[in-house]
PDB file of C-alpha atoms in Angstrom:
ATOM      1  CA  ASN A1150     112.796-120.911-119.487  1.00  0.00           C
ATOM      2  CA  LEU A1151     116.672-121.171-120.023  1.00  0.00           C
ATOM      3  CA  HIS A1152     118.964-120.473-117.000  1.00  0.00           C
ATOM      4  CA  PRO A1153     120.194-116.767-116.895  1.00  0.00           C
ATOM      5  CA  SER A1154     123.860-118.109-116.560  1.00  0.00           C
ATOM      6  CA  LEU A1155     123.496-118.901-120.353  1.00  0.00           C
ATOM      7  CA  PHE A1156     123.207-115.262-121.079  1.00  0.00           C
ATOM      8  CA  PRO A1157     125.973-113.328-119.259  1.00  0.00           C
ATOM      9  CA  GLY A1158     125.390-109.591-119.704  1.00  0.00           C
ATOM     10  CA  GLY A1159     121.926-110.606-121.304  1.00  0.00           C
ATOM     11  CA  PHE A1160     123.590-111.866-124.527  1.00  0.00           C
ATOM     12  CA  TYR A1161     124.039-115.197-125.935  1.00  0.00           C
ATOM     13  CA  VAL A1162     125.935-115.705-129.045  1.00  0.00           C
ATOM     14  CA  GLY A1163     124.608-119.246-130.004  1.00  0.00           C
ATOM     15  CA  PRO A1164     120.746-119.092-129.872  1.00  0.00           C
ATOM     16  CA  ASN A1165     120.543-121.540-132.960  1.00  0.00           C
ATOM     17  CA  GLU A1166     122.210-124.178-130.993  1.00  0.00           C
ATOM     18  CA  LEU A1167     119.270-123.944-128.432  1.00  0.00           C
ATOM     19  CA  GLY A1168     116.523-123.468-131.043  1.00  0.00           C
ATOM     20  CA  LEU A1169     117.670-126.692-132.830  1.00  0.00           C
ATOM     21  CA  LEU A1170     117.803-128.561-129.720  1.00  0.00           C
ATOM     22  CA  GLU A1171     114.462-127.363-128.673  1.00  0.00           C
ATOM     23  CA  ARG A1172     112.969-128.546-132.132  1.00  0.00           C
ATOM     24  CA  LEU A1173     114.592-131.907-132.056  1.00  0.00           C
ATOM     25  CA  LEU A1174     113.356-132.594-128.610  1.00  0.00           C
ATOM     26  CA  VAL A1175     109.654-132.337-129.823  1.00  0.00           C
ATOM     27  CA  SER A1176     110.155-133.882-133.206  1.00  0.00           C
ATOM     28  CA  ALA A1177     107.953-136.719-134.176  1.00  0.00           C
ATOM     29  CA  ARG A1178     111.022-138.322-135.745  1.00  0.00           C
ATOM     30  CA  ARG A1179     112.929-138.479-132.564  1.00  0.00           C
ATOM     31  CA  THR A1180     113.463-141.896-130.955  1.00  0.00           C
ATOM     32  CA  THR A1181     114.938-142.904-127.534  1.00  0.00           C
ATOM     33  CA  ASP A1182     115.938-146.328-128.837  1.00  0.00           C
ATOM     34  CA  PRO A1183     119.436-146.125-130.006  1.00  0.00           C
ATOM     35  CA  GLU A1184     118.807-149.258-132.153  1.00  0.00           C
ATOM     36  CA  GLU A1185     116.264-147.363-134.209  1.00  0.00           C
ATOM     37  CA  ALA A1186     118.307-144.205-134.556  1.00  0.00           C
ATOM     38  CA  ASP A1187     120.044-143.238-137.785  1.00  0.00           C
ATOM     39  CA  PHE A1188     121.840-140.316-136.149  1.00  0.00           C
ATOM     40  CA  PHE A1189     122.757-139.274-132.562  1.00  0.00           C
ATOM     41  CA  PHE A1190     122.356-135.653-131.796  1.00  0.00           C
ATOM     42  CA  VAL A1191     125.121-134.576-129.139  1.00  0.00           C
ATOM     43  CA  PRO A1192     123.779-131.342-127.384  1.00  0.00           C
ATOM     44  CA  THR A1193     127.134-129.952-126.577  1.00  0.00           C
ATOM     45  CA  LEU A1194     126.286-126.318-126.883  1.00  0.00           C
ATOM     46  CA  GLY A1195     129.816-125.400-127.801  1.00  0.00           C
ATOM     47  CA  GLN A1196     129.215-121.709-128.206  1.00  0.00           C
ATOM     48  CA  ALA A1197     127.609-121.620-124.565  1.00  0.00           C
ATOM     49  CA  ALA A1198     130.845-123.566-123.346  1.00  0.00           C
ATOM     50  CA  LYS A1199     133.092-120.818-124.886  1.00  0.00           C
ATOM     51  CA  GLN A1200     130.884-118.067-123.483  1.00  0.00           C
ATOM     52  CA  LEU A1201     130.435-119.513-119.984  1.00  0.00           C
ATOM     53  CA  SER A1202     134.247-119.985-119.767  1.00  0.00           C
ATOM     54  CA  GLY A1203     134.913-116.404-120.229  1.00  0.00           C
ATOM     55  CA  HIS A1204     136.289-116.825-123.816  1.00  0.00           C
ATOM     56  CA  ASN A1205     136.096-113.383-125.367  1.00  0.00           C
ATOM     57  CA  PHE A1206     136.029-114.125-128.862  1.00  0.00           C
ATOM     58  CA  GLY A1207     139.179-112.915-130.477  1.00  0.00           C
ATOM     59  CA  HIS A1208     141.301-112.414-127.475  1.00  0.00           C
ATOM     60  CA  GLU A1209     143.312-115.052-125.412  1.00  0.00           C
ATOM     61  CA  ALA A1210     141.231-114.951-122.187  1.00  0.00           C
ATOM     62  CA  GLY A1211     139.240-118.006-121.007  1.00  0.00           C
ATOM     63  CA  VAL A1212     138.982-121.177-123.238  1.00  0.00           C
ATOM     64  CA  SER A1213     141.444-120.601-125.985  1.00  0.00           C
ATOM     65  CA  ASP A1214     140.876-122.146-129.425  1.00  0.00           C
ATOM     66  CA  HIS A1215     143.233-124.806-128.515  1.00  0.00           C
ATOM     67  CA  GLY A1216     141.049-125.310-125.237  1.00  0.00           C
ATOM     68  CA  MET A1217     138.084-125.911-127.256  1.00  0.00           C
ATOM     69  CA  TRP A1218     139.837-128.704-129.095  1.00  0.00           C
ATOM     70  CA  GLY A1219     140.219-130.313-125.728  1.00  0.00           C
ATOM     71  CA  TYR A1220     136.645-129.710-125.123  1.00  0.00           C
ATOM     72  CA  TRP A1221     135.642-131.569-128.184  1.00  0.00           C
ATOM     73  CA  GLU A1222     138.034-134.302-127.355  1.00  0.00           C
ATOM     74  CA  ALA A1223     136.664-134.579-123.913  1.00  0.00           C
ATOM     75  CA  VAL A1224     133.075-134.841-125.236  1.00  0.00           C
ATOM     76  CA  GLN A1225     134.080-137.546-127.567  1.00  0.00           C
ATOM     77  CA  LEU A1226     135.865-139.380-124.808  1.00  0.00           C
ATOM     78  CA  TYR A1227     132.825-139.301-122.595  1.00  0.00           C
ATOM     79  CA  ILE A1228     130.551-140.518-125.348  1.00  0.00           C
ATOM     80  CA  ARG A1229     132.743-143.452-126.022  1.00  0.00           C
ATOM     81  CA  LYS A1230     133.089-144.209-122.284  1.00  0.00           C
ATOM     82  CA  THR A1231     129.539-143.993-121.784  1.00  0.00           C
ATOM     83  CA  TRP A1232     127.760-145.600-124.696  1.00  0.00           C
ATOM     84  CA  PRO A1233     128.877-148.183-127.333  1.00  0.00           C
ATOM     85  CA  PHE A1234     127.531-146.303-130.368  1.00  0.00           C
ATOM     86  CA  TRP A1235     130.219-144.133-131.288  1.00  0.00           C
ATOM     87  CA  ASP A1236     132.488-147.011-132.086  1.00  0.00           C
ATOM     88  CA  ARG A1237     129.721-148.779-134.225  1.00  0.00           C
ATOM     89  CA  LYS A1238     130.357-146.307-137.039  1.00  0.00           C
ATOM     90  CA  ASN A1239     133.408-144.480-135.794  1.00  0.00           C
ATOM     91  CA  GLY A1240     131.341-141.558-134.998  1.00  0.00           C
ATOM     92  CA  MET A1241     129.931-140.976-138.399  1.00  0.00           C
ATOM     93  CA  ASP A1242     126.380-141.179-137.143  1.00  0.00           C
ATOM     94  CA  HIS A1243     126.963-138.560-134.495  1.00  0.00           C
ATOM     95  CA  MET A1244     125.881-134.931-135.176  1.00  0.00           C
ATOM     96  CA  PHE A1245     127.316-131.732-133.332  1.00  0.00           C
ATOM     97  CA  VAL A1246     126.348-128.131-133.664  1.00  0.00           C
ATOM     98  CA  ALA A1247     129.300-125.489-134.245  1.00  0.00           C
ATOM     99  CA  MET A1248     127.620-122.193-134.415  1.00  0.00           C
ATOM    100  CA  GLY A1249     130.833-119.954-134.311  1.00  0.00           C
ATOM    101  CA  ASP A1250     131.942-118.027-137.392  1.00  0.00           C
ATOM    102  CA  HIS A1251     134.196-120.932-138.561  1.00  0.00           C
ATOM    103  CA  GLY A1252     132.258-123.758-137.161  1.00  0.00           C
ATOM    104  CA  LEU A1253     134.747-126.281-135.639  1.00  0.00           C
ATOM    105  CA  CYS A1254     137.630-125.080-137.637  1.00  0.00           C
ATOM    106  CA  GLU A1255     138.105-122.179-135.154  1.00  0.00           C
ATOM    107  CA  SER A1256     139.270-124.844-132.776  1.00  0.00           C
ATOM    108  CA  PRO A1257     142.252-123.907-133.241  1.00  0.00           C
ATOM    109  CA  ARG A1258     142.169-121.443-136.114  1.00  0.00           C
ATOM    110  CA  GLY A1259     143.298-122.702-139.506  1.00  0.00           C
ATOM    111  CA  LYS A1260     144.071-126.263-138.186  1.00  0.00           C
ATOM    112  CA  GLY A1261     140.887-127.902-139.304  1.00  0.00           C
ATOM    113  CA  TYR A1262     138.487-130.059-137.455  1.00  0.00           C
ATOM    114  CA  PRO A1263     139.524-131.456-134.146  1.00  0.00           C
ATOM    115  CA  PRO A1264     140.632-134.930-134.728  1.00  0.00           C
ATOM    116  CA  ALA A1265     138.173-136.363-132.105  1.00  0.00           C
ATOM    117  CA  LEU A1266     135.287-135.263-134.531  1.00  0.00           C
ATOM    118  CA  GLU A1267     136.930-135.715-137.973  1.00  0.00           C
ATOM    119  CA  ASN A1268     134.205-138.441-138.872  1.00  0.00           C
ATOM    120  CA  ALA A1269     131.216-136.747-137.143  1.00  0.00           C
ATOM    121  CA  VAL A1270     128.494-134.563-138.814  1.00  0.00           C
ATOM    122  CA  VAL A1271     128.857-130.989-137.888  1.00  0.00           C
ATOM    123  CA  LEU A1272     126.026-128.658-138.368  1.00  0.00           C
ATOM    124  CA  SER A1273     127.236-124.979-138.793  1.00  0.00           C
ATOM    125  CA  ASN A1274     125.189-121.796-139.755  1.00  0.00           C
ATOM    126  CA  TRP A1275     127.718-119.742-141.357  1.00  0.00           C
ATOM    127  CA  GLY A1276     129.657-121.597-144.028  1.00  0.00           C
ATOM    128  CA  LEU A1277     132.960-120.094-143.428  1.00  0.00           C
ATOM    129  CA  THR A1278     134.436-123.419-142.563  1.00  0.00           C
TER     130      THR A1278
END
């Protein structure tokens, strides 16, 4: 069961993030040995971060789109400081999920991907990026 705080008001805008994470965790192709891994899935749950912060999608409350850029930069910095694998291929073997209407391009709108993730693989369900 998922913690109720992920669903303020009973609604969570990014269920695909959680569904993908659940499927990857039980996949027979999953490895816990980083030397065997072709890709590293980074379970950031960006839509949850926006929703839990109070961002109200289209207004300037909570985490703004620029704030989400900072979020992605903080994630990348944490990965680089904690594990050596980002620098091995400059992030090209790291996968993120961005389930907003414009994927990572909504961070900030019209400015493209956050520089911290420009080499990473980004999975998005909309295609408006």
